[in-house]
Amino acid sequence: MTWHGSNKSGGYNPPKSISYDQGKFGRMFPSLPPFAQDTRQIREALKELGRKGGIMDAKEDTDIAVNPNLARDLIIDPALSLINPNNPNLVAGMTFLGQFLDHDITFDPVSNLERQSDPESIRNFRRPLFELDSMYGSGPSASPYLYDQSADGEGIKFYVEEISGAAAVSAGGFVRYDLPRNSQGTALLGDPRNDENLMVSQLHLAMLRFHNAVVDYVKAQSSLTDLDEVFTEAQRLVRWHYQWIIIHEYLVRTVGKPLVDNILINGRKFYKWHNQPFIPIEFSAAAYRFGHSQVRPSYRSNFGPIPSDINSQIFRLIFNDNLADEPDPDDLRGGKRAPSRFIDWQTFFDFGDGKVRPSKKIDTKLSTTLFDLPAVRGDIQSLAQLNLLRGLTFSLPSGQSVAKAMNLPILNTTDLADLVDFKLHQRTPLWFYILREAEVKENGERLGPVGGRIIAEVFLGLLQGDSMSYLRQDPRWIPTLPSAVEGTFRMADLLRFAGVVAPL
């Protein structure tokens, strides 16, 4: 789900192999050939396919200089996004939850777009488990800078900082918080990517405050007094409720409950390992990048001091590379602290109040703002080009060959007619194929058979491969923290419990 990449030189040909070692990337389908040989011609074709103004660009108006209300209008006027429609099945927050999940299991800071890469040679600097090490770091002893050393925090709660001036521009004077930052504004957190945009930054903050609230809950509900034991129990509760959300909310909405239940009952068919789980490159470099198609060009970040007044509400493009890098730019880039840079989660998750907004459909159209990303090195700033070239450098197989290997229906060439001029309609890059499959098979509301199977098997496989997950420790466990519906737990419940939801 990470949006950035790099361009460097060098090269070697990757062996066709599968990784079984912890902490590495590998392949689900090691015997399948790459969809194309890495040549100048194929690179130019991929660049053309993913270019700004090309067939993957939703071609939305993003010129806020002409229309200062454009960020708002892109949300309330469907006519401005005719070829990039809303997804009635997935709320806006699922996009950024997906990004947060990605950062929890993968971190590859060294691969690039010009070097053919062997997945086994690339170290995953994140443990491939849903254990929140992107948040916990190495724990209170080894990562003390992440934790609150005050009398209230006792070294086992996370340190967060109040946003000065935010209460004055927040509904009901609600106090707002930000990630802790050093004197240069750099966030102090377990994964720097979780400060890439305001939504994932505030989601990381919400998870920190969720842990802190669970620490208080453990102290109140148990007889534990030893701080190490309190921290350990709080961490277990946080992780297990988070893992429940992954399966019962994120996966169910993204791939469909029948597929989730099928894998839990009948087992995985394609994602397997010998010793420890690894991250399949078909997942990280293709299938899991489906979330890029969900990104809206703009969002309502918060409702301001008077929620009933639309002029009080804050609407911004997610990225605007035409803006100077100021302390409070008029977009939703991360790395900034200012009074109005906070999130009202009612826009992003369903609290039953009618305020939630949907994501965009999963299809081969990406919001125009993603074709001119800020802070990307080199001559390529289109996210679509970055994804397509990454699939080439990792020698990923075509979508057709993966579907055949899975014994699943293959898309008709008529479904890929717009790729004929690129000569990619019969050997389609896996990322593009999975997006088009969702569009054709599921009306863009969830992933199709190939994409859904890859995502679901990897997610469930990582949880089944974690000896400390609730699926391994107690597969019949149900959530115990307070929730709107007893016996379950959703993101709305987590955010409420964390104390980050302002009354509107």
XYZ file of C-alpha atoms in Angstrom:
504
model
C 0.000 0.000 0.000
C 3.016 2.281 0.322
C 2.927 4.944 -2.358
C 6.540 5.890 -3.011
C 9.514 4.333 -4.786
C 13.008 5.091 -5.981
C 14.991 4.989 -9.205
C 18.566 3.684 -9.157
C 20.826 1.749 -11.478
C 22.373 -1.697 -11.316
C 21.047 -5.140 -12.152
C 21.046 -8.896 -11.984
C 18.626 -11.597 -13.008
C 16.501 -13.131 -10.254
C 16.354 -16.876 -9.716
C 12.931 -18.469 -9.679
C 12.612 -19.610 -6.096
C 10.456 -19.476 -3.002
C 11.540 -18.224 0.392
C 10.954 -20.160 3.566
C 13.064 -18.022 5.864
C 11.635 -15.542 8.308
C 12.027 -11.897 7.385
C 12.280 -12.286 3.612
C 10.146 -11.934 0.541
C 9.439 -14.923 -1.696
C 7.056 -16.222 -4.376
C 3.712 -17.996 -4.264
C 4.150 -19.207 -7.862
C 7.908 -19.728 -8.362
C 7.541 -21.753 -11.575
C 5.557 -19.128 -13.498
C 7.476 -17.043 -16.063
C 7.501 -13.221 -15.910
C 4.742 -11.486 -17.862
C 7.428 -9.846 -20.020
C 11.174 -9.564 -20.438
C 12.642 -6.337 -19.099
C 13.345 -4.379 -22.283
C 13.248 -0.720 -23.245
C 10.123 -1.362 -25.312
C 8.160 -2.934 -22.456
C 9.261 -0.195 -20.061
C 8.015 2.457 -22.464
C 4.716 0.587 -22.854
C 4.253 0.436 -19.076
C 5.122 4.103 -18.696
C 2.549 4.960 -21.361
C -0.070 2.744 -19.708
C 0.442 4.415 -16.331
C 1.118 7.995 -17.407
C -0.784 11.058 -16.272
C -3.637 11.571 -18.723
C -3.475 7.920 -19.824
C -6.104 5.208 -19.590
C -5.599 4.676 -15.837
C -6.003 8.364 -14.952
C -9.492 9.275 -13.698
C -8.918 12.704 -15.273
C -10.454 14.654 -12.413
C -10.010 18.399 -12.176
C -7.473 19.116 -9.422
C -6.816 22.810 -10.088
C -7.763 24.442 -6.790
C -6.300 27.718 -8.029
C -9.284 28.012 -10.386
C -11.851 26.583 -7.964
C -10.912 27.048 -4.284
C -13.832 24.761 -3.299
C -12.707 21.922 -5.570
C -11.664 19.576 -2.739
C -15.189 19.866 -1.321
C -16.928 19.667 -4.697
C -15.092 16.437 -5.599
C -16.824 14.857 -2.615
C -20.344 16.255 -2.894
C -20.726 16.397 -6.695
C -20.581 12.922 -8.361
C -20.522 14.586 -11.802
C -16.885 15.559 -11.163
C -15.828 11.897 -10.860
C -17.894 10.138 -13.505
C -15.193 7.606 -14.405
C -13.976 7.185 -10.812
C -17.188 6.223 -8.971
C -17.710 5.646 -5.265
C -17.660 2.179 -3.726
C -20.823 1.521 -1.671
C -19.206 -1.507 -0.014
C -16.087 0.080 1.480
C -15.855 3.205 3.594
C -13.106 5.785 3.103
C -11.187 4.709 6.196
C -10.581 1.196 4.864
C -8.044 2.625 2.426
C -5.865 3.916 5.248
C -6.432 0.941 7.508
C -5.087 -1.103 4.593
C -2.038 1.142 4.395
C -1.452 0.779 8.131
C -1.721 -3.025 7.857
C 0.807 -3.053 5.030
C 3.290 -1.112 7.128
C 2.816 -3.602 9.958
C 4.025 -6.574 7.899
C 6.410 -5.222 5.225
C 9.265 -2.759 5.025
C 11.572 -2.890 2.015
C 13.744 0.261 1.951
C 16.294 -0.936 -0.609
C 14.603 -2.311 -3.736
C 14.236 -0.031 -6.741
C 12.633 0.175 -10.163
C 15.591 -0.363 -12.464
C 17.249 -3.394 -10.919
C 15.767 -6.810 -11.491
C 15.294 -8.175 -8.022
C 15.389 -11.575 -6.359
C 12.738 -11.576 -3.632
C 14.871 -13.894 -1.470
C 17.735 -11.387 -1.499
C 15.542 -8.545 -0.235
C 15.312 -8.358 3.511
C 11.934 -7.499 4.977
C 12.861 -5.162 7.815
C 9.422 -5.699 9.313
C 8.525 -9.052 10.892
C 5.847 -10.496 8.588
C 3.262 -10.795 11.357
C 0.283 -8.718 12.434
C 1.833 -7.901 15.791
C 2.018 -4.075 15.604
C 5.794 -3.811 15.787
C 5.372 -0.732 13.569
C 3.807 0.747 16.705
C 5.473 -1.020 19.633
C 8.988 -0.856 18.202
C 11.185 -3.103 20.318
C 9.179 -2.436 23.471
C 9.526 -0.039 26.425
C 13.060 -1.114 27.320
C 14.666 -1.066 23.866
C 12.565 1.773 22.354
C 12.024 4.074 25.368
C 11.666 7.182 23.174
C 8.242 5.881 22.042
C 6.881 5.657 25.583
C 5.634 8.163 28.144
C 8.062 8.291 31.046
C 5.851 10.553 33.174
C 4.068 9.444 36.346
C 0.902 8.851 34.322
C 2.594 6.920 31.522
C 4.926 4.927 33.808
C 6.985 3.982 30.767
C 4.307 1.544 29.483
C 1.970 3.992 27.723
C 2.829 5.663 24.441
C 3.902 9.284 24.417
C 1.645 11.586 22.384
C 1.500 15.369 22.128
C -1.417 17.806 22.184
C -1.844 19.972 19.083
C -1.654 23.537 20.322
C -4.606 25.633 19.141
C -6.590 22.657 17.830
C -9.269 22.693 20.519
C -10.295 26.188 19.433
C -11.106 24.942 15.914
C -12.575 21.587 16.990
C -16.201 20.733 17.731
C -16.971 21.292 21.400
C -13.398 22.323 22.134
C -12.309 18.666 21.860
C -8.584 18.335 22.595
C -6.619 16.951 19.655
C -3.321 15.086 19.601
C -0.491 14.359 17.196
C 2.370 11.914 17.025
C 5.371 13.049 19.081
C 7.867 14.958 16.948
C 11.432 16.132 17.362
C 12.505 19.760 16.988
C 12.645 19.344 13.192
C 9.095 17.999 12.958
C 10.078 14.378 12.337
C 7.627 11.970 13.936
C 9.009 9.627 16.574
C 7.373 6.317 15.747
C 8.166 2.720 14.901
C 7.653 3.151 11.143
C 8.316 6.472 9.351
C 5.856 5.572 6.577
C 2.984 6.020 9.018
C 3.483 9.761 8.702
C 3.074 9.799 4.892
C -0.385 11.373 4.988
C -2.622 12.866 7.662
C -5.052 9.925 7.699
C -2.498 7.188 8.357
C -0.660 9.482 10.782
C -3.815 10.047 12.823
C -4.672 6.332 12.560
C -1.271 5.482 14.046
C -1.981 8.032 16.784
C -5.366 6.392 17.409
C -3.665 3.023 17.821
C -1.234 4.551 20.339
C -4.121 5.971 22.328
C -5.999 2.669 22.018
C -3.077 0.946 23.725
C -3.022 3.623 26.431
C -6.751 3.165 27.073
C -6.300 -0.606 27.256
C -3.522 -0.153 29.838
C -6.016 1.752 32.012
C -8.623 -0.961 31.366
C -6.240 -3.738 32.443
C -5.342 -1.874 35.619
C -9.014 -1.380 36.461
C -10.279 -4.841 35.500
C -7.474 -7.095 36.768
C -5.395 -7.614 39.872
C -2.154 -7.035 37.984
C 0.175 -4.475 39.563
C 3.559 -5.300 38.035
C 4.092 -2.835 35.166
C 5.664 -5.416 32.883
C 2.694 -7.723 33.373
C 0.225 -4.881 32.793
C 2.000 -3.934 29.576
C 2.111 -7.543 28.351
C -1.608 -8.092 28.979
C -2.541 -4.756 27.409
C -0.414 -5.543 24.366
C -2.122 -8.943 23.993
C -5.577 -7.377 24.143
C -4.616 -4.680 21.654
C -3.154 -7.190 19.215
C -6.035 -9.652 19.448
C -8.740 -7.010 18.957
C -6.719 -5.595 16.053
C -6.429 -9.072 14.529
C -10.175 -9.596 14.954
C -10.783 -6.397 12.971
C -8.414 -7.602 10.252
C -10.407 -10.799 9.717
C -13.974 -9.841 10.540
C -14.091 -6.322 9.148
C -11.231 -5.598 6.756
C -10.992 -8.991 5.030
C -14.734 -9.695 5.010
C -15.475 -6.341 3.377
C -12.543 -6.577 0.943
C -12.782 -10.160 -0.337
C -16.197 -11.350 0.891
C -17.176 -13.515 3.866
C -17.624 -16.741 1.834
C -13.954 -16.744 0.779
C -12.738 -15.950 4.317
C -14.856 -18.752 5.771
C -13.749 -21.166 3.035
C -10.064 -20.639 3.817
C -10.565 -20.826 7.576
C -12.461 -24.120 7.210
C -10.690 -25.775 4.274
C -7.229 -24.275 4.550
C -4.929 -22.378 2.206
C -4.121 -23.735 -1.243
C -1.292 -21.541 -2.523
C 0.396 -19.621 0.307
C 2.599 -22.107 2.142
C 5.994 -22.106 3.871
C 8.321 -24.573 5.583
C 9.581 -22.749 8.674
C 8.256 -19.226 9.050
C 5.848 -17.046 7.067
C 7.296 -14.871 4.317
C 5.786 -12.100 2.200
C 4.951 -13.272 -1.339
C 6.021 -10.776 -3.971
C 2.783 -11.446 -5.862
C 1.078 -10.015 -2.767
C 3.310 -7.061 -1.912
C 4.165 -5.847 -5.424
C 0.785 -6.486 -7.068
C -2.300 -7.784 -5.277
C -2.074 -5.649 -2.140
C -1.616 -2.505 -4.196
C -5.321 -2.698 -5.034
C -5.828 -0.071 -2.347
C -4.336 2.597 -4.568
C -7.498 2.423 -6.660
C -9.598 3.150 -3.549
C -7.963 6.510 -2.841
C -10.235 9.521 -3.222
C -8.818 12.716 -4.787
C -9.916 14.655 -1.720
C -11.265 14.097 1.775
C -13.104 15.964 4.502
C -10.470 15.745 7.206
C -12.629 17.269 9.937
C -15.832 19.172 10.668
C -14.204 22.212 12.276
C -15.730 24.113 15.220
C -19.300 24.201 13.809
C -20.019 20.761 12.284
C -23.421 21.785 10.924
C -21.840 24.544 8.810
C -20.210 23.243 5.638
C -17.971 26.323 5.606
C -16.581 25.202 8.966
C -15.555 21.813 7.589
C -12.046 21.175 6.245
C -11.771 19.660 2.755
C -8.394 19.045 1.120
C -6.848 17.192 -1.810
C -4.920 14.193 -0.575
C -1.780 15.422 -2.365
C -1.080 18.611 -4.291
C 2.450 18.728 -5.647
C 1.929 22.310 -6.818
C 1.929 23.548 -3.229
C 5.061 24.747 -1.494
C 6.313 22.691 1.441
C 4.872 25.018 4.081
C 4.094 24.378 7.771
C 0.387 23.894 6.936
C -0.032 23.195 3.183
C -3.555 22.952 1.797
C -3.414 19.191 1.210
C -3.281 16.080 3.385
C 0.423 15.250 3.203
C 1.988 13.995 6.415
C 4.855 15.347 8.455
C 3.062 18.536 9.517
C 1.501 19.816 12.715
C -0.978 22.700 12.701
C -4.234 23.480 14.562
C -6.556 22.175 11.825
C -4.497 19.068 10.944
C -6.563 16.456 12.763
C -9.133 13.847 11.712
C -12.795 13.505 12.565
C -13.266 9.772 12.094
C -17.009 10.016 11.387
C -16.114 10.690 7.736
C -13.942 7.578 7.516
C -15.728 4.849 9.504
C -19.413 4.123 10.071
C -20.651 5.335 13.456
C -24.297 5.065 12.396
C -24.745 8.834 12.110
C -24.878 9.100 8.309
C -21.638 11.074 8.055
C -19.362 8.351 6.644
C -18.075 8.624 3.065
C -17.163 5.738 0.741
C -13.848 4.916 -0.869
C -13.490 4.742 -4.645
C -14.190 1.492 -6.487
C -11.475 -1.111 -6.998
C -10.848 -0.749 -10.722
C -8.218 0.389 -13.216
C -8.924 4.091 -12.672
C -6.794 5.941 -10.104
C -7.515 9.407 -8.750
C -5.663 12.078 -10.719
C -3.840 13.327 -7.610
C -1.883 10.027 -7.608
C -0.314 10.795 -10.976
C 1.705 13.688 -9.598
C 3.011 12.484 -6.239
C 5.144 14.800 -4.115
C 8.601 13.791 -2.873
C 9.209 11.043 -5.450
C 12.736 10.996 -6.823
C 13.502 10.596 -10.488
C 11.420 11.390 -13.545
C 8.402 9.243 -12.608
C 5.769 10.732 -10.307
C 2.810 8.595 -11.361
C 1.863 5.931 -8.829
C 0.525 3.750 -11.648
C 3.894 3.849 -13.437
C 5.703 3.031 -10.193
C 3.506 -0.025 -9.605
C 3.749 -1.303 -13.179
C 7.522 -0.952 -13.280
C 7.895 -2.638 -9.907
C 6.016 -5.648 -11.244
C 8.474 -5.781 -14.134
C 11.614 -5.534 -12.005
C 10.365 -8.312 -9.735
C 9.633 -10.553 -12.744
C 6.028 -11.007 -11.686
C 3.901 -13.405 -13.741
C 0.907 -12.261 -15.759
C -2.536 -12.207 -14.259
C -3.625 -14.815 -16.785
C -0.912 -17.286 -15.763
C -1.697 -16.829 -12.055
C -5.414 -17.382 -12.693
C -4.590 -20.549 -14.622
C -2.267 -21.780 -11.853
C -5.090 -21.208 -9.378
C -7.578 -22.995 -11.628
C -9.747 -19.879 -11.622
C -11.601 -18.307 -14.587
C -9.350 -16.176 -16.788
C -10.575 -12.784 -17.963
C -11.653 -12.654 -21.591
C -9.464 -10.643 -23.933
C -12.532 -8.466 -24.558
C -12.314 -7.444 -20.881
C -8.795 -6.197 -21.606
C -9.408 -4.660 -25.030
C -7.891 -1.325 -23.969
C -4.530 -3.109 -23.600
C -4.346 -4.306 -27.195
C -2.269 -1.343 -28.341
C 0.201 -2.084 -25.520
C 0.304 -5.790 -26.482
C -0.612 -6.599 -22.883
C -4.126 -7.986 -23.330
C -2.927 -11.606 -23.231
C -0.015 -11.163 -20.807
C -1.323 -8.541 -18.414
C 0.702 -7.173 -15.485
C -0.632 -8.825 -12.340
C -1.495 -5.543 -10.572
C -3.550 -4.247 -13.516
C -5.184 -7.651 -14.000
C -6.340 -7.814 -10.373
C -7.844 -4.330 -10.594
C -9.652 -5.161 -13.840
C -10.831 -8.499 -12.415
C -12.441 -6.682 -9.458
C -14.080 -4.280 -11.889
C -15.437 -7.017 -14.176
C -16.311 -9.723 -11.629
C -17.408 -7.677 -8.604
C -18.390 -4.284 -10.034
C -15.373 -2.806 -8.251
C -16.957 -3.299 -4.833
C -14.488 -5.966 -3.648
C -11.653 -8.037 -5.055
C -12.295 -10.750 -7.608
C -11.298 -14.453 -7.399
C -7.530 -14.127 -8.058
C -6.912 -10.938 -6.093
C -9.203 -11.972 -3.257
C -7.598 -15.405 -2.900
C -4.061 -13.970 -2.757
C -4.992 -11.339 -0.169
C -7.073 -13.641 2.022
C -4.565 -16.512 2.009
C -1.657 -14.253 2.924
C -3.535 -12.382 5.656
C -4.913 -15.545 7.238
C -1.635 -17.386 6.669
C 0.349 -14.720 8.520
C -2.066 -14.942 11.449
C -1.951 -18.735 11.418
C 1.835 -18.602 11.299
C 2.053 -16.369 14.380
C 2.214 -18.525 17.502
C 0.971 -15.592 19.585
C -2.049 -14.632 17.443
C -5.553 -15.339 18.676
C -6.055 -17.763 15.764
C -3.233 -19.913 17.172
C -3.720 -19.302 20.884
C -7.513 -19.410 21.079
C -9.298 -19.588 17.702
C -12.730 -19.438 19.364
C -11.886 -16.223 21.223
C -14.267 -13.317 20.813
C -13.547 -9.661 21.680
C -13.910 -8.628 25.314
C -13.575 -4.842 25.136
C -16.728 -2.687 25.044
C -18.379 -2.502 21.625
C -21.614 -1.366 20.015
C -22.522 -5.008 19.323
C -21.536 -7.547 21.974
C -19.234 -10.308 20.787
C -17.678 -8.375 17.951
C -15.339 -5.403 17.518
C -15.038 -2.921 14.665
C -12.855 0.064 13.863
C -15.604 2.364 15.141
C -15.430 0.537 18.500
C -11.642 0.806 18.611
C -11.690 4.536 17.871
C -14.361 5.188 20.495
C -12.461 3.183 23.113
C -9.275 5.070 22.233
C -11.010 8.365 23.007
C -10.290 9.950 19.630
C -13.896 10.445 18.421
C -15.171 13.959 19.033
C -18.933 14.398 19.593
C -20.304 16.305 16.601
